[in-house]
Amino acid sequence: MESYYVTTPIYYVNDEPHLGHIYTTIAADVLARYQRMAGRDVFFLTGVDEHGQKVQQAAEGRGIKPIELADQVVERYQSLWPELSISHSDFIRTSSERHQKGVQAMWKRLESAGAIYKDFYEDWYCVPCETYWKETQLKEAECWDDKQCPDCKRTVEKVQEESYFFRLSDYQEQLLAHIHAHPDFIGPASRRNEVLSFIESGLHDLSISRTTFSWGVPVPGDKKHVIYVWIDALTNYLSALGFPDPAVPKHWPADIHLIGKDILRFHAIYWPCMLMAADLPLPKRIFAHGWWTVEGEKMSKSKGNALRPTELLEAYDADVIRYFLLREVPFGHDGDFSFAAMKQRYNTDLANDVGNLLNRSLAMLNKYRDGILCEAGAEQEMDRALIADVQAMQRDVAEHMETPAFHLALERISLVVRHGNRYVEDSAPWALAKAGDDDRLNSVLYHLVETLRLVALQLLPFMPSKMRAMLKQIHGDIELGELSFGAQGGWGLLKAGHQCEKPQPLFPRME
Ligand code: ME8
């Protein structure tokens, strides 16, 4: 079976989960579910990033050990994911033994490749952003006079310490060549260009160890140093698979690393260079999605306005949240979350379009045929057009999931739903019933039910519970079990004599 490996970033444990974290994880889950249904052997990884000065300081602030803080937040993530129907294969913690083993093995591979050296550096450090700034960068950003972080405008600290460095600059040309030779390596295209111009402006060697805090993985053979966050964090994608046993584990290289645009540079520059230095295969694709604001404002810890998943789940079903987040904003673009937009989308796409087609079709089937499908009569032009549209939808969605462009996939499915609703109007089953045109009525009802079934199958990765409920109404007594595009994706699976259930509203209109 062909492997498919999808990852989310590992989230910091110094904050509770919010809208941004669930967004990436839901997107990864939809890919994982889709690829499973497409017959791939899926490994879907998420987890948490526990080390670093920020976490150590946050724990100290609360008078607890870093691991205690991490345990609390891990619990929040682990109880949240099932509530959002996240179907991850594994959850990696960077404090785990398997991860530390992987990170130290990575270090040793880099070291024996001659890619690590020891030196001193003097820099300006922003603790909240975990970012080092050079004097020249502060000057460029007009942050030198006030010693401010160019990103968050908080005060930066001067630091000078002994540190190990990774020879990032040695891999500049090799990385450029790789990006040029693999047009799909970084998506979307705008981000790829951003990365290219960053590399072309010249890469500097990277400081990869610290002596100023202790909450991290020790440098092998030098207990004074801990491995600095990015070497530690990025290696999770391999350590979770068992690296270094074997060095190239099953499922590696990843098919796609899904990330937010905030951590693009780390994934599209540092990580591939590390892998090249360690002589390991590079991930196939890195895709950076955009940034959510909430009701027009940037979410921030200081403002305390981060949208928490619990607040969302109190208002909407998990499936509706999943649908909305992936439908509302083109994947890769920034977007604004608002409850008004969510309600609007719910009513138009889900209640009016999908819900309505399901209800009216099953209601008519029950009214005219006691819920039993009858042999379809001679095919007419409008029937052929509907079937062709359903089949084109399946192909188009498969293409959009490669990008991934979830909004386009959902839009494409919506087109078929609207086509279905138009088909009802145009064929007017009520008139056929009145005229006693049994053959034609049987045909129309059959085409509607098959369309609904195949629409639900395409929507299943996005709305797993709602669509299973929809398929249950259609499949009646047929055991649902595992569903796949291969086994269930063909037109005409349901046979004459099959009994559907009575319609149960899935998406009642919200007033
Ligand atoms: O960066 N809009 O962890 P993190 C969209 N530990 N997505 C958002 C978002 C927003 N407003 N806010 C957060 C880290 N995200 C590191 C990663 S990976 C080897 C190490 C999502 O907890 C988005 O996926 O700050 C972003 O990349 C991630 O959360 C950052 O999570």
Coordinates of C-alpha atoms and ligand atoms in Angstrom, one line a residue:
M1 CA 0.0 0.0 0.0
E2 CA 1.3 3.4 -0.9
S3 CA 2.4 5.4 2.2
Y4 CA 1.1 8.9 3.0
Y5 CA 2.7 10.9 5.8
V6 CA 1.2 14.2 6.9
T7 CA 2.3 16.3 9.9
T8 CA 1.2 19.4 11.8
P9 CA 3.6 21.6 13.7
I10 CA 4.2 20.6 17.2
Y11 CA 2.5 23.2 19.4
Y12 CA 4.2 25.1 22.2
V13 CA 3.0 24.2 25.7
N14 CA 3.2 27.7 27.0
D15 CA -0.2 28.5 25.6
E16 CA -3.5 26.7 25.5
P17 CA -4.9 25.6 22.2
H18 CA -6.7 28.2 20.1
L19 CA -8.3 28.7 16.7
G20 CA -4.9 28.7 14.9
H21 CA -3.9 25.4 16.4
I22 CA -7.1 23.7 15.5
Y23 CA -7.0 25.1 12.0
T24 CA -3.8 23.4 11.0
T25 CA -4.7 20.2 12.8
I26 CA -8.2 20.0 11.1
A27 CA -6.6 20.6 7.7
A28 CA -4.1 17.8 8.4
D29 CA -6.9 15.5 9.6
V30 CA -9.0 16.1 6.4
L31 CA -5.9 15.2 4.3
A32 CA -5.3 12.1 6.4
R33 CA -9.0 10.9 6.1
Y34 CA -9.1 11.7 2.4
Q35 CA -5.9 9.7 1.7
R36 CA -7.1 6.8 3.8
M37 CA -10.3 6.7 1.8
A38 CA -8.1 6.8 -1.3
G39 CA -6.4 3.6 -0.2
R40 CA -3.1 5.0 1.2
D41 CA -1.3 3.8 4.3
V42 CA -1.6 7.0 6.2
F43 CA 0.5 8.2 9.1
F44 CA -0.7 11.4 10.6
L45 CA 1.4 13.0 13.3
T46 CA 0.7 15.8 15.7
G47 CA 2.2 16.7 19.1
V48 CA 3.7 19.3 21.3
D49 CA 6.9 21.3 21.5
E50 CA 7.9 21.3 25.2
H51 CA 11.4 22.7 25.5
G52 CA 12.9 26.1 25.6
Q53 CA 13.4 29.2 27.6
K54 CA 9.8 30.4 27.2
V55 CA 8.4 27.2 28.7
Q56 CA 11.0 27.2 31.5
Q57 CA 10.1 30.8 32.3
A58 CA 6.3 30.2 32.1
A59 CA 6.7 27.3 34.5
E60 CA 8.9 29.3 36.9
G61 CA 6.3 32.0 36.9
R62 CA 3.7 29.6 38.1
G63 CA 6.1 27.9 40.6
I64 CA 6.0 24.6 38.9
K65 CA 8.5 22.4 37.0
P66 CA 8.5 22.7 33.2
I67 CA 7.4 19.1 32.8
E68 CA 4.4 19.8 35.1
L69 CA 3.4 22.7 32.9
A70 CA 3.8 20.6 29.8
D71 CA 1.7 17.8 31.3
Q72 CA -1.1 20.2 31.9
V73 CA -1.2 21.5 28.4
V74 CA -0.7 18.1 26.8
E75 CA -3.8 17.0 28.6
R76 CA -5.7 19.9 27.0
Y77 CA -4.6 19.0 23.6
Q78 CA -5.2 15.3 24.0
S79 CA -8.7 15.8 25.3
L80 CA -9.4 18.4 22.6
W81 CA -8.5 16.3 19.5
P82 CA -11.2 13.6 19.8
E83 CA -13.8 16.4 20.3
L84 CA -12.8 17.7 16.9
S85 CA -12.7 14.2 15.4
I86 CA -8.9 14.4 14.9
S87 CA -7.7 11.0 13.8
H88 CA -4.0 11.3 14.3
S89 CA -1.8 8.1 14.3
D90 CA 0.6 9.4 16.9
F91 CA 1.2 12.3 19.3
I92 CA 4.8 13.2 19.8
R93 CA 6.1 15.0 22.9
T94 CA 9.6 16.4 22.8
S95 CA 10.2 15.5 26.4
S96 CA 9.8 11.8 25.6
E97 CA 12.7 9.5 25.6
R98 CA 12.1 8.4 22.0
H99 CA 12.3 12.0 20.8
Q100 CA 15.4 12.8 22.8
K101 CA 17.1 9.8 21.3
G102 CA 16.1 10.9 17.8
V103 CA 17.4 14.5 18.4
Q104 CA 20.7 13.3 19.8
A105 CA 21.1 10.9 16.9
M106 CA 20.4 13.8 14.5
W107 CA 23.0 15.9 16.2
K108 CA 25.6 13.1 15.9
R109 CA 24.9 12.7 12.2
L110 CA 25.4 16.4 11.7
E111 CA 28.5 16.4 13.7
S112 CA 30.1 13.5 11.9
A113 CA 29.2 15.2 8.6
G114 CA 31.3 18.1 9.8
A115 CA 28.3 20.4 9.8
I116 CA 28.7 21.5 13.4
Y117 CA 31.3 23.8 15.0
K118 CA 31.7 25.6 18.3
D119 CA 32.1 29.4 18.5
F120 CA 30.8 32.4 20.4
Y121 CA 28.0 34.7 19.4
E122 CA 26.7 38.0 20.5
D123 CA 23.2 38.8 19.6
W124 CA 19.9 40.3 20.6
Y125 CA 17.3 37.9 21.8
C126 CA 13.5 38.3 22.0
V127 CA 12.3 35.9 24.7
P128 CA 8.6 35.8 23.7
C129 CA 9.4 35.3 20.0
E130 CA 12.4 33.0 20.7
T131 CA 14.2 34.9 18.0
Y132 CA 17.7 36.1 17.7
W133 CA 18.4 39.4 15.9
K134 CA 21.6 40.8 14.6
E135 CA 22.5 44.4 15.2
T136 CA 22.1 45.1 11.5
Q137 CA 18.6 43.7 11.5
L138 CA 17.5 45.8 14.4
K139 CA 18.9 48.9 12.7
E140 CA 17.2 48.0 9.4
A141 CA 13.9 47.7 11.3
E142 CA 14.5 51.0 13.1
C143 CA 14.5 49.1 16.4
W144 CA 18.1 49.7 17.4
D145 CA 17.6 52.9 19.4
D146 CA 14.9 51.3 21.7
K147 CA 16.4 47.8 21.5
Q148 CA 13.0 46.4 20.4
C149 CA 12.1 43.2 18.7
P150 CA 11.2 44.0 15.0
D151 CA 8.3 41.5 15.2
C152 CA 6.6 42.1 18.5
K153 CA 8.2 45.4 19.6
R154 CA 9.0 44.1 23.0
T155 CA 12.5 44.7 24.5
V156 CA 15.3 42.4 23.3
E157 CA 18.1 41.3 25.5
K158 CA 21.8 41.3 24.6
V159 CA 23.3 37.9 24.8
Q160 CA 26.8 36.6 24.4
E161 CA 27.5 32.9 24.9
E162 CA 29.5 30.0 23.7
S163 CA 27.4 28.1 21.2
Y164 CA 27.5 25.3 18.7
F165 CA 26.7 26.4 15.1
F166 CA 25.3 24.6 12.2
R167 CA 26.9 25.3 8.8
L168 CA 23.7 26.4 7.2
S169 CA 25.5 28.6 4.7
D170 CA 27.3 25.6 3.2
Y171 CA 23.9 24.3 2.0
Q172 CA 22.7 27.4 0.3
E173 CA 23.4 26.3 -3.3
Q174 CA 22.2 22.8 -2.8
L175 CA 18.9 24.0 -1.3
L176 CA 18.4 26.5 -4.1
A177 CA 19.0 23.7 -6.6
H178 CA 16.5 21.5 -4.8
I179 CA 13.8 24.1 -4.8
H180 CA 14.3 24.9 -8.5
A181 CA 14.3 21.2 -9.4
H182 CA 11.1 20.5 -7.3
P183 CA 8.5 23.1 -8.1
D184 CA 6.1 21.5 -5.6
F185 CA 8.5 21.5 -2.7
I186 CA 7.1 24.7 -1.2
G187 CA 3.5 25.9 -1.4
P188 CA 1.7 28.1 -2.1
A189 CA 3.8 29.7 -4.9
S190 CA 3.9 33.1 -3.1
R191 CA 5.7 31.4 -0.2
R192 CA 8.1 29.6 -2.4
N193 CA 9.1 33.0 -3.9
E194 CA 9.5 34.4 -0.4
V195 CA 11.8 31.5 0.6
L196 CA 13.8 31.8 -2.6
S197 CA 14.5 35.5 -2.1
F198 CA 15.4 34.9 1.5
I199 CA 18.0 32.3 0.5
E200 CA 19.3 34.4 -2.3
S201 CA 20.0 37.2 0.2
G202 CA 22.5 34.9 1.8
L203 CA 22.2 32.3 4.6
H204 CA 24.1 32.6 7.9
D205 CA 25.2 29.8 10.1
L206 CA 22.8 28.9 12.8
S207 CA 23.4 28.9 16.5
I208 CA 22.0 25.6 17.6
S209 CA 22.8 25.3 21.3
R210 CA 22.3 27.2 24.5
T211 CA 23.9 27.4 27.9
T212 CA 21.5 29.9 29.4
F213 CA 18.7 27.5 30.2
S214 CA 18.5 23.8 30.9
W215 CA 15.0 22.7 29.8
G216 CA 16.0 20.9 26.6
V217 CA 17.9 17.9 25.1
P218 CA 21.5 17.9 26.2
V219 CA 24.2 18.2 23.5
P220 CA 25.8 14.7 23.2
G221 CA 29.2 14.8 25.0
D222 CA 28.8 18.4 26.3
K223 CA 26.3 18.6 29.2
K224 CA 26.8 22.4 29.6
H225 CA 24.8 22.9 26.4
V226 CA 21.2 22.1 25.5
I227 CA 20.2 21.7 21.9
Y228 CA 18.4 24.8 20.8
V229 CA 14.7 24.6 19.9
W230 CA 14.6 24.3 16.1
I231 CA 17.0 21.3 15.8
D232 CA 15.0 19.7 18.7
A233 CA 11.6 20.6 17.4
L234 CA 12.0 19.8 13.7
T235 CA 13.5 16.4 14.4
N236 CA 10.1 15.4 15.8
Y237 CA 8.9 14.5 12.3
L238 CA 11.6 11.7 12.3
S239 CA 11.8 10.7 15.9
A240 CA 8.1 9.9 16.0
L241 CA 8.7 7.3 13.2
G242 CA 11.5 5.7 15.3
F243 CA 14.5 7.4 13.8
P244 CA 17.4 6.5 14.2
D245 CA 16.2 2.9 14.0
P246 CA 16.3 2.8 11.1
A247 CA 17.8 6.0 9.8
V248 CA 15.1 6.2 7.1
P249 CA 12.0 4.9 8.8
K250 CA 8.9 3.6 7.2
H251 CA 6.7 6.6 6.0
W252 CA 9.7 8.9 5.6
P253 CA 10.0 11.2 3.7
A254 CA 6.9 13.1 4.7
D255 CA 4.4 13.7 1.9
I256 CA 3.4 17.0 3.4
H257 CA 4.4 19.2 6.4
L258 CA 1.4 21.5 7.0
I259 CA 2.4 24.7 8.9
G260 CA 1.4 28.3 9.4
K261 CA 3.3 30.9 7.5
D262 CA 5.0 32.0 10.8
I263 CA 7.3 29.0 10.7
L264 CA 8.0 28.8 7.0
R265 CA 11.6 29.7 7.2
F266 CA 12.4 27.0 9.7
H267 CA 10.6 24.3 7.7
A268 CA 11.6 25.4 4.2
I269 CA 15.2 26.4 4.9
Y270 CA 16.6 25.0 8.2
W271 CA 14.9 21.6 8.1
P272 CA 15.9 20.7 4.5
C273 CA 19.5 21.9 5.1
M274 CA 19.7 19.8 8.2
L275 CA 18.4 16.8 6.3
M276 CA 20.8 17.3 3.5
A277 CA 23.7 17.6 5.9
A278 CA 22.5 14.4 7.7
D279 CA 22.2 12.7 4.3
L280 CA 18.5 12.0 4.7
P281 CA 15.7 12.4 2.2
L282 CA 13.8 15.7 2.1
P283 CA 10.0 16.0 2.7
K284 CA 8.1 16.1 -0.6
R285 CA 6.1 19.2 0.2
I286 CA 5.9 22.0 2.8
F287 CA 2.7 24.0 2.7
A288 CA 2.2 27.2 4.7
H289 CA -1.3 28.4 5.3
G290 CA -2.3 31.9 6.2
W291 CA -3.2 33.6 9.4
W292 CA -6.5 34.0 11.2
T293 CA -7.6 37.1 12.9
V294 CA -10.8 37.0 15.1
E295 CA -13.6 39.5 14.5
G296 CA -11.0 41.8 12.8
E297 CA -8.3 41.6 15.5
K298 CA -5.0 39.8 15.8
M299 CA -5.2 37.1 18.5
S300 CA -2.7 37.9 21.2
K301 CA -1.9 36.5 24.6
S302 CA -1.5 40.0 26.0
K303 CA -5.0 41.1 24.8
G304 CA -6.4 37.7 26.0
N305 CA -8.6 37.6 22.9
A306 CA -7.5 34.2 21.5
L307 CA -10.5 32.2 20.3
R308 CA -10.6 29.0 22.3
P309 CA -12.0 25.8 20.8
T310 CA -14.3 25.3 23.8
E311 CA -16.1 28.6 22.9
L312 CA -16.5 27.4 19.3
L313 CA -17.7 23.9 20.4
E314 CA -20.4 25.4 22.6
A315 CA -21.8 27.2 19.6
Y316 CA -21.3 24.7 16.8
D317 CA -20.9 21.0 16.1
A318 CA -17.3 20.0 15.5
D319 CA -18.1 19.1 11.8
V320 CA -19.6 22.5 11.2
I321 CA -16.4 24.1 12.6
R322 CA -14.3 21.9 10.4
Y323 CA -16.3 22.8 7.3
F324 CA -16.4 26.5 8.0
L325 CA -12.7 26.9 8.6
L326 CA -11.7 25.1 5.4
R327 CA -14.5 26.6 3.2
E328 CA -14.4 30.2 4.3
V329 CA -10.8 31.1 3.5
P330 CA -8.7 30.0 0.5
F331 CA -6.1 27.7 2.0
G332 CA -2.9 29.6 2.0
H333 CA -4.6 33.0 2.5
D334 CA -5.1 35.0 5.6
G335 CA -8.7 35.2 6.9
D336 CA -10.9 36.7 9.5
F337 CA -13.1 34.6 11.8
S338 CA -16.5 35.9 12.8
F339 CA -19.5 34.2 14.3
A340 CA -21.7 36.1 11.8
A341 CA -19.9 34.7 8.8
M342 CA -20.1 31.2 10.3
K343 CA -23.8 31.3 10.8
Q344 CA -24.3 32.7 7.3
R345 CA -22.2 29.9 5.8
Y346 CA -24.0 27.3 7.8
N347 CA -27.4 28.4 6.7
T348 CA -26.5 28.8 3.0
D349 CA -24.1 25.8 2.3
L350 CA -25.2 23.3 4.9
A351 CA -28.9 24.0 5.8
N352 CA -30.1 25.3 2.4
D353 CA -28.0 23.3 0.0
V354 CA -26.8 19.9 1.3
G355 CA -29.5 19.6 4.0
N356 CA -32.3 20.6 1.7
L357 CA -31.2 18.2 -1.1
L358 CA -31.1 15.3 1.4
N359 CA -34.4 16.1 3.1
R360 CA -36.4 16.7 0.0
S361 CA -35.0 13.7 -1.9
L362 CA -35.5 11.2 0.9
A363 CA -38.9 12.7 1.7
M364 CA -40.1 12.1 -1.8
L365 CA -38.6 8.6 -2.0
N366 CA -40.5 7.8 1.2
K367 CA -43.7 9.5 0.1
Y368 CA -43.9 8.0 -3.4
R369 CA -42.0 4.7 -2.9
D370 CA -42.0 3.9 0.8
G371 CA -38.3 4.6 0.8
I372 CA -37.5 1.9 -1.7
L373 CA -35.3 2.5 -4.7
C374 CA -36.7 1.2 -8.0
E375 CA -34.9 0.4 -11.3
A376 CA -33.9 3.6 -13.1
G377 CA -35.6 3.9 -16.5
A378 CA -34.1 5.0 -19.8
E379 CA -31.5 7.7 -19.2
Q380 CA -32.2 11.2 -20.3
E381 CA -29.9 14.0 -21.1
M382 CA -30.4 15.7 -17.7
D383 CA -29.5 12.3 -16.0
R384 CA -26.3 11.9 -18.0
A385 CA -25.3 15.5 -17.2
L386 CA -25.8 14.9 -13.5
I387 CA -23.8 11.7 -13.5
A388 CA -21.0 13.4 -15.5
D389 CA -20.9 16.2 -13.0
V390 CA -20.6 13.8 -10.1
Q391 CA -17.7 12.0 -11.7
A392 CA -16.0 15.2 -12.7
M393 CA -16.4 16.3 -9.1
Q394 CA -14.5 13.2 -7.9
R395 CA -11.6 13.9 -10.2
D396 CA -11.5 17.7 -9.4
V397 CA -11.6 17.1 -5.6
A398 CA -8.7 14.6 -5.9
E399 CA -6.7 17.3 -7.7
H400 CA -7.6 20.0 -5.2
M401 CA -6.6 17.7 -2.3
E402 CA -3.1 17.5 -3.7
T403 CA -2.4 21.2 -3.5
P404 CA -4.2 21.2 -0.9
A405 CA -7.0 23.7 -1.8
F406 CA -9.7 22.7 0.5
H407 CA -11.9 25.7 -0.4
L408 CA -11.9 24.7 -4.0
A409 CA -12.7 21.0 -3.2
L410 CA -15.6 22.1 -1.1
E411 CA -16.8 24.6 -3.7
R412 CA -16.7 21.9 -6.3
I413 CA -18.8 19.6 -4.2
S414 CA -21.2 22.5 -3.6
L415 CA -21.6 22.8 -7.4
V416 CA -22.9 19.2 -7.5
V417 CA -25.2 19.8 -4.6
R418 CA -26.7 22.8 -6.4
H419 CA -26.9 20.8 -9.6
G420 CA -28.9 18.2 -7.6
N421 CA -31.3 20.8 -6.3
R422 CA -31.8 22.2 -9.8
Y423 CA -32.4 18.7 -11.1
V424 CA -35.2 18.4 -8.6
E425 CA -36.8 21.6 -9.9
D426 CA -36.3 20.7 -13.5
S427 CA -37.6 17.1 -13.2
A428 CA -40.4 18.0 -10.8
P429 CA -41.0 14.6 -9.3
W430 CA -44.3 15.8 -7.8
A431 CA -45.6 16.4 -11.3
L432 CA -44.4 13.0 -12.4
A433 CA -46.2 11.4 -9.5
K434 CA -49.4 13.3 -10.3
A435 CA -49.2 12.3 -13.9
G436 CA -48.5 8.6 -13.0
D437 CA -45.2 8.6 -14.9
D438 CA -43.7 5.8 -12.7
D439 CA -40.7 5.0 -14.9
R440 CA -39.5 8.6 -15.0
L441 CA -40.2 9.1 -11.3
N442 CA -38.2 6.0 -10.4
S443 CA -35.3 7.3 -12.5
V444 CA -35.3 10.7 -11.0
L445 CA -35.4 9.4 -7.4
Y446 CA -32.6 6.9 -8.2
H447 CA -30.3 9.6 -9.6
L448 CA -31.0 11.9 -6.6
V449 CA -30.1 9.2 -4.1
E450 CA -26.9 8.2 -5.8
T451 CA -25.8 11.8 -6.2
L452 CA -26.4 12.3 -2.5
R453 CA -24.5 9.2 -1.6
L454 CA -21.4 10.2 -3.7
V455 CA -21.6 13.8 -2.4
A456 CA -21.6 12.5 1.2
L457 CA -18.6 10.3 0.4
Q458 CA -16.6 13.3 -0.8
L459 CA -17.6 15.3 2.2
L460 CA -16.8 12.6 4.7
P461 CA -13.2 13.6 5.4
F462 CA -14.4 17.1 6.1
M463 CA -17.5 16.3 8.3
P464 CA -17.0 12.7 9.5
S465 CA -19.9 12.4 11.9
K466 CA -22.5 14.4 9.9
M467 CA -21.7 12.6 6.7
R468 CA -21.7 9.1 8.3
A469 CA -25.2 10.1 9.6
M470 CA -26.2 11.1 6.1
L471 CA -24.8 7.9 4.6
K472 CA -26.6 5.9 7.2
Q473 CA -29.9 7.5 6.1
I474 CA -29.1 6.5 2.5
H475 CA -27.6 3.1 3.2
G476 CA -30.3 2.0 5.6
D477 CA -29.5 -1.5 6.7
I478 CA -26.3 -1.9 4.7
E479 CA -23.4 -2.0 7.3
L480 CA -21.3 1.1 6.7
G481 CA -17.9 -0.1 8.0
E482 CA -14.8 1.4 6.5
L483 CA -15.6 3.5 3.5
S484 CA -13.3 4.1 0.6
F485 CA -13.5 5.8 -2.8
G486 CA -12.4 2.5 -4.4
A487 CA -15.2 0.4 -2.9
Q488 CA -18.0 3.0 -2.7
G489 CA -17.1 5.7 -5.2
G490 CA -18.6 4.2 -8.3
W491 CA -22.0 5.4 -9.7
G492 CA -24.8 2.7 -9.3
L493 CA -23.8 1.0 -6.1
L494 CA -27.3 1.0 -4.7
K495 CA -29.5 -1.5 -6.4
A496 CA -33.3 -1.6 -7.1
G497 CA -35.1 -2.8 -4.0
H498 CA -32.7 -1.0 -1.6
Q499 CA -34.5 0.6 1.3
C500 CA -33.4 4.1 2.5
E501 CA -34.4 5.6 5.8
K502 CA -36.7 8.5 6.5
P503 CA -34.9 11.8 6.3
Q504 CA -33.6 13.2 9.6
P505 CA -32.6 16.9 9.4
L506 CA -28.8 17.1 9.7
F507 CA -28.4 20.8 9.5
P508 CA -31.5 22.5 10.9
R509 CA -31.6 26.2 9.9
M510 CA -30.3 28.6 12.5
E511 CA -32.4 31.8 13.0
Ligands
ME8_1 O1 5.5 27.6 16.4 N1 -3.7 31.5 12.4 O2 4.4 26.4 17.9 P1 3.1 27.3 18.1 C1 -3.4 30.4 11.8 N2 6.5 25.0 18.4 N3 -2.6 29.4 12.3 C2 -2.1 29.7 13.5 C3 -2.4 30.9 14.2 C4 -3.2 31.9 13.6 N4 -3.6 33.0 14.1 N5 -1.7 30.9 15.4 C5 -1.1 29.7 15.4 C6 5.4 26.7 17.1 N6 -1.3 29.0 14.3 C7 6.5 25.7 17.2 C8 6.4 24.8 16.0 S1 7.2 22.7 14.5 C9 8.6 21.7 14.3 C10 7.5 23.7 15.9 C11 -0.8 27.6 14.1 O3 2.3 26.8 19.3 C12 0.0 27.5 12.8 O4 0.0 26.2 12.4 O5 3.4 28.8 18.1 C13 1.4 27.9 13.3 O6 2.4 27.5 12.5 C14 1.4 27.1 14.6 O7 0.0 27.2 15.1 C15 2.4 27.7 15.6 O8 2.2 27.0 16.8

